[in-house]
Short mmCIF file of C-alpha atoms in Angstrom, two decimals:
data_model
loop_
_atom_site.label_atom_id
_atom_site.label_comp_id
_atom_site.label_asym_id
_atom_site.label_seq_id
_atom_site.Cartn_x
_atom_site.Cartn_y
_atom_site.Cartn_z
CA ASN A 1 -64.71 60.84 -98.95
CA ALA A 2 -61.37 62.53 -98.55
CA GLY A 3 -61.35 66.28 -98.26
CA VAL A 4 -59.15 68.73 -100.09
CA MET A 5 -55.56 67.51 -99.81
CA GLN A 6 -52.66 69.93 -99.86
CA ASN A 7 -49.00 69.08 -99.74
CA PRO A 8 -46.57 69.71 -98.40
CA ARG A 9 -47.98 71.04 -95.12
CA HIS A 10 -44.82 73.01 -94.52
CA LEU A 11 -42.28 74.16 -97.09
CA VAL A 12 -39.02 75.97 -96.45
CA ARG A 13 -37.17 77.65 -99.29
CA ARG A 14 -34.22 80.01 -99.58
CA ARG A 15 -34.56 83.27 -101.44
CA GLY A 16 -34.32 82.74 -105.18
CA GLN A 17 -35.52 79.12 -105.14
CA GLU A 18 -38.77 77.82 -106.56
CA ALA A 19 -41.74 76.69 -104.50
CA ARG A 20 -44.34 74.24 -105.77
CA LEU A 21 -47.55 73.77 -103.83
CA ARG A 22 -49.95 70.98 -104.70
CA CYS A 23 -53.67 70.63 -104.21
CA SER A 24 -55.92 67.67 -104.88
CA PRO A 25 -59.60 68.70 -104.81
CA MET A 26 -62.35 66.70 -103.22
CA LYS A 27 -63.58 63.79 -105.26
CA GLY A 28 -66.05 64.99 -107.86
CA HIS A 29 -64.92 68.61 -107.64
CA SER A 30 -63.62 70.23 -110.80
CA HIS A 31 -63.21 73.81 -109.59
CA VAL A 32 -60.16 74.88 -107.63
CA TYR A 33 -59.36 78.16 -105.90
CA TRP A 34 -56.09 79.34 -104.36
CA TYR A 35 -55.90 81.84 -101.49
CA ARG A 36 -53.02 83.39 -99.56
CA GLN A 37 -53.15 84.23 -95.88
CA LEU A 38 -50.62 86.65 -94.46
CA PRO A 39 -50.12 86.84 -90.67
CA GLU A 40 -53.00 88.53 -88.83
CA GLU A 41 -55.01 88.85 -92.03
CA GLY A 42 -57.86 87.05 -93.71
CA LEU A 43 -57.46 85.04 -96.87
CA LYS A 44 -56.95 86.85 -100.16
CA PHE A 45 -58.13 85.31 -103.41
CA MET A 46 -55.41 84.51 -105.93
CA VAL A 47 -56.72 82.36 -108.76
CA TYR A 48 -59.70 80.25 -109.84
CA LEU A 49 -59.19 77.27 -112.13
CA GLN A 50 -61.17 74.56 -113.79
CA LYS A 51 -59.61 71.55 -115.46
CA GLU A 52 -57.03 72.86 -117.95
CA ASN A 53 -58.41 76.41 -117.73
CA ILE A 54 -57.67 79.51 -115.73
CA ILE A 55 -61.02 81.18 -115.11
CA ASP A 56 -59.89 84.17 -113.04
CA GLU A 57 -56.36 85.13 -112.04
CA SER A 58 -57.13 88.67 -110.94
CA GLY A 59 -55.56 88.06 -107.52
CA MET A 60 -52.27 86.65 -108.77
CA PRO A 61 -49.14 88.80 -108.62
CA LYS A 62 -48.10 89.69 -112.15
CA GLU A 63 -44.65 88.13 -111.91
CA ARG A 64 -43.18 84.90 -110.53
CA PHE A 65 -46.54 83.29 -109.71
CA SER A 66 -48.35 80.78 -111.90
CA ALA A 67 -51.02 78.14 -111.44
CA GLU A 68 -52.29 75.18 -113.38
CA PHE A 69 -54.90 72.48 -113.04
CA PRO A 70 -54.12 69.79 -115.59
CA LYS A 71 -56.52 67.20 -116.90
CA GLU A 72 -54.85 64.59 -114.73
CA GLY A 73 -53.25 65.22 -111.37
CA PRO A 74 -53.38 67.95 -108.77
CA SER A 75 -53.49 71.67 -109.17
CA ILE A 76 -50.08 73.31 -108.80
CA LEU A 77 -49.29 76.79 -107.52
CA ARG A 78 -45.76 77.69 -108.55
CA ILE A 79 -43.71 80.55 -107.17
CA GLN A 80 -40.42 81.27 -108.90
CA GLN A 81 -37.47 83.10 -107.35
CA VAL A 82 -39.14 83.34 -103.96
CA VAL A 83 -38.62 86.38 -101.74
CA ARG A 84 -39.19 86.88 -98.01
CA GLY A 85 -42.53 88.54 -98.68
CA ASP A 86 -43.86 85.28 -100.14
CA SER A 87 -43.86 83.73 -96.66
CA ALA A 88 -47.50 82.96 -95.92
CA ALA A 89 -50.05 80.19 -95.65
CA TYR A 90 -51.46 79.16 -99.00
CA PHE A 91 -54.88 77.56 -99.02
CA CYS A 92 -56.61 75.64 -101.74
CA ALA A 93 -60.37 75.22 -101.94
CA SER A 94 -62.55 73.21 -104.29
CA SER A 95 -66.20 73.18 -105.24
CA GLN A 96 -68.39 70.81 -107.16
CA THR A 97 -69.56 73.34 -109.69
CA GLY A 98 -68.73 76.93 -110.38
CA THR A 99 -69.81 79.29 -107.65
CA GLY A 100 -70.61 82.23 -109.83
CA GLY A 101 -74.07 83.39 -110.75
CA ARG A 102 -76.74 82.07 -108.43
CA GLY A 103 -74.89 78.89 -107.68
CA ASN A 104 -74.63 78.11 -103.99
CA GLN A 105 -72.00 75.42 -103.90
CA PRO A 106 -69.71 76.14 -100.96
CA GLN A 107 -65.96 75.97 -101.23
CA HIS A 108 -64.22 73.31 -99.17
CA PHE A 109 -60.75 74.14 -97.90
CA GLY A 110 -57.60 72.14 -97.40
CA ASP A 111 -55.35 72.52 -94.36
CA GLY A 112 -52.96 74.77 -96.23
CA THR A 113 -49.25 74.89 -97.02
CA ARG A 114 -47.16 77.09 -94.77
CA LEU A 115 -44.34 78.54 -96.85
CA SER A 116 -41.31 79.97 -95.07
CA ILE A 117 -38.58 81.81 -96.92
CA LEU A 118 -35.15 81.95 -95.31
CA ALA B 1 -67.41 96.94 -104.67
CA GLN B 2 -67.91 94.06 -102.29
CA SER B 3 -66.29 94.09 -98.87
CA VAL B 4 -66.63 92.58 -95.45
CA THR B 5 -65.89 94.20 -92.09
CA GLN B 6 -65.52 92.20 -88.93
CA LEU B 7 -65.94 94.70 -86.16
CA ASP B 8 -63.90 92.93 -83.48
CA SER B 9 -60.45 91.44 -83.92
CA HIS B 10 -60.68 89.62 -80.55
CA VAL B 11 -63.64 88.46 -78.49
CA SER B 12 -63.33 86.77 -75.11
CA VAL B 13 -66.22 85.00 -73.37
CA SER B 14 -66.62 82.62 -70.47
CA GLU B 15 -67.66 79.05 -71.08
CA GLY B 16 -71.44 78.74 -71.04
CA THR B 17 -72.10 82.38 -71.94
CA PRO B 18 -73.42 83.64 -75.29
CA VAL B 19 -71.16 84.39 -78.26
CA LEU B 20 -71.66 87.32 -80.65
CA LEU B 21 -69.26 87.88 -83.54
CA ARG B 22 -70.16 90.89 -85.63
CA CYS B 23 -69.94 91.25 -89.39
CA ASN B 24 -71.06 93.95 -91.79
CA TYR B 25 -70.91 93.61 -95.54
CA SER B 26 -71.04 95.84 -98.56
CA SER B 27 -72.31 94.44 -101.81
CA SER B 28 -73.72 95.95 -104.97
CA TYR B 29 -75.58 92.75 -105.70
CA SER B 30 -77.55 90.25 -103.68
CA PRO B 31 -74.79 88.59 -101.71
CA SER B 32 -74.05 85.08 -100.61
CA LEU B 33 -72.58 85.17 -97.11
CA PHE B 34 -70.68 82.58 -95.15
CA TRP B 35 -69.01 82.07 -91.81
CA TYR B 36 -65.92 79.87 -91.68
CA VAL B 37 -63.96 78.76 -88.61
CA GLN B 38 -60.21 78.15 -88.56
CA HIS B 39 -58.50 76.23 -85.79
CA PRO B 40 -54.74 76.70 -85.35
CA ASN B 41 -52.68 75.32 -88.23
CA LYS B 42 -55.78 73.96 -89.90
CA GLY B 43 -57.83 74.86 -92.93
CA LEU B 44 -61.18 76.56 -92.89
CA GLN B 45 -64.38 74.76 -92.06
CA LEU B 46 -67.73 76.04 -93.25
CA LEU B 47 -70.02 76.88 -90.34
CA LEU B 48 -73.03 78.16 -92.25
CA LYS B 49 -74.12 79.95 -95.41
CA TYR B 50 -76.78 82.42 -96.48
CA THR B 51 -77.91 82.32 -100.11
CA SER B 52 -81.16 84.36 -100.18
CA ALA B 53 -83.41 81.76 -98.60
CA ALA B 54 -84.32 82.06 -94.90
CA THR B 55 -82.74 85.06 -93.21
CA LEU B 56 -81.97 83.10 -90.04
CA VAL B 57 -79.41 80.47 -90.89
CA LYS B 58 -78.53 77.58 -88.63
CA GLY B 59 -75.09 76.04 -88.88
CA ILE B 60 -73.00 73.37 -87.27
CA ASN B 61 -71.98 73.19 -83.61
CA GLY B 62 -74.94 75.29 -82.45
CA PHE B 63 -73.99 78.45 -84.35
CA GLU B 64 -76.47 80.56 -86.24
CA ALA B 65 -76.46 83.86 -88.09
CA GLU B 66 -79.13 86.33 -89.13
CA PHE B 67 -79.04 88.21 -92.42
CA LYS B 68 -80.33 91.77 -91.92
CA LYS B 69 -80.45 93.63 -95.20
CA SER B 70 -81.47 96.94 -93.62
CA GLU B 71 -78.39 96.85 -91.41
CA THR B 72 -76.14 95.08 -93.96
CA SER B 73 -75.17 92.73 -91.16
CA PHE B 74 -74.62 89.00 -90.78
CA HIS B 75 -73.67 88.51 -87.13
CA LEU B 76 -72.75 85.06 -85.83
CA THR B 77 -74.21 83.90 -82.52
CA LYS B 78 -74.21 80.91 -80.23
CA PRO B 79 -76.26 80.68 -77.01
CA SER B 80 -73.60 78.95 -74.94
CA ALA B 81 -69.87 78.90 -75.64
CA HIS B 82 -67.82 75.74 -75.32
CA MET B 83 -64.07 75.53 -74.82
CA SER B 84 -63.75 73.86 -78.22
CA ASP B 85 -65.20 76.98 -79.88
CA ALA B 86 -61.93 78.84 -79.32
CA ALA B 87 -60.68 79.56 -82.85
CA GLU B 88 -60.60 82.28 -85.48
CA TYR B 89 -63.82 83.05 -87.32
CA PHE B 90 -64.08 84.59 -90.77
CA CYS B 91 -67.08 86.31 -92.30
CA VAL B 92 -67.05 85.89 -96.07
CA VAL B 93 -69.01 87.34 -98.98
CA ARG B 94 -69.11 85.73 -102.39
CA LEU B 95 -69.52 87.66 -105.59
CA ASN B 96 -72.59 86.44 -107.43
CA TYR B 97 -72.46 88.75 -110.40
CA GLY B 98 -69.91 90.81 -112.19
CA GLY B 99 -66.35 90.18 -113.24
CA SER B 100 -64.84 87.93 -110.61
CA GLN B 101 -67.65 85.52 -110.14
CA GLY B 102 -67.28 82.85 -107.54
CA ASN B 103 -64.44 84.38 -105.60
CA LEU B 104 -64.69 84.73 -101.86
CA ILE B 105 -63.88 87.97 -100.07
CA PHE B 106 -62.77 87.44 -96.49
CA GLY B 107 -63.02 89.64 -93.46
CA LYS B 108 -59.88 90.01 -91.36
CA GLY B 109 -61.12 87.50 -88.82
CA THR B 110 -62.19 87.50 -85.18
CA LYS B 111 -60.26 85.44 -82.66
CA LEU B 112 -62.58 83.93 -80.10
CA SER B 113 -61.18 83.02 -76.68
CA VAL B 114 -63.22 80.97 -74.25
CA LYS B 115 -62.35 81.13 -70.55
CA PRO B 116 -63.17 78.25 -68.23
#
């Protein structure tokens, strides 16, 4: 049973370009979460999606960032017009059911995409 | 508001000696608590979780953690460190009620070094 798959593992972009990060959840998981990890810091929540729905995007920057999780295919985190401050590791996690309420389904993490902005 | 504080940014132990990684949490509601481990350039692996069942939680690789409500602590321990335990460890609280349900809040991490 493959784990959470993220690609690419490393992505280099120049300022002003677009970055697309992909995440395929574990088989049977329909809930996806994106986190950003800056150097020497823990992960910060960005967005929580179910198939075709954004459940919570309270951690997403208001501009340039968007996320989707279509009915078919991986979840995509898109960053437009990248700036140096976007350099970070971006992690995707998935869970079998929603983890709100009294649910206790853990989130399983991918190995991340390390984004470098030149 | 929910938050997590990991009291040590670095911990160094000798192989074969006990490990203690400290974590305090703040939560308005009954929390779910987790410890994750991250090896260099890898994702996070779940070590153990507390979800209001037994207060002493056993995880993988010999780690365990005790939930102490009176101290708002969830410290991670292991009786005997192994070289392969060298990694970064994150204490995590999950919101169970309120607006942002399901999201994980991470501590800043503790880097564990193990000396031969």
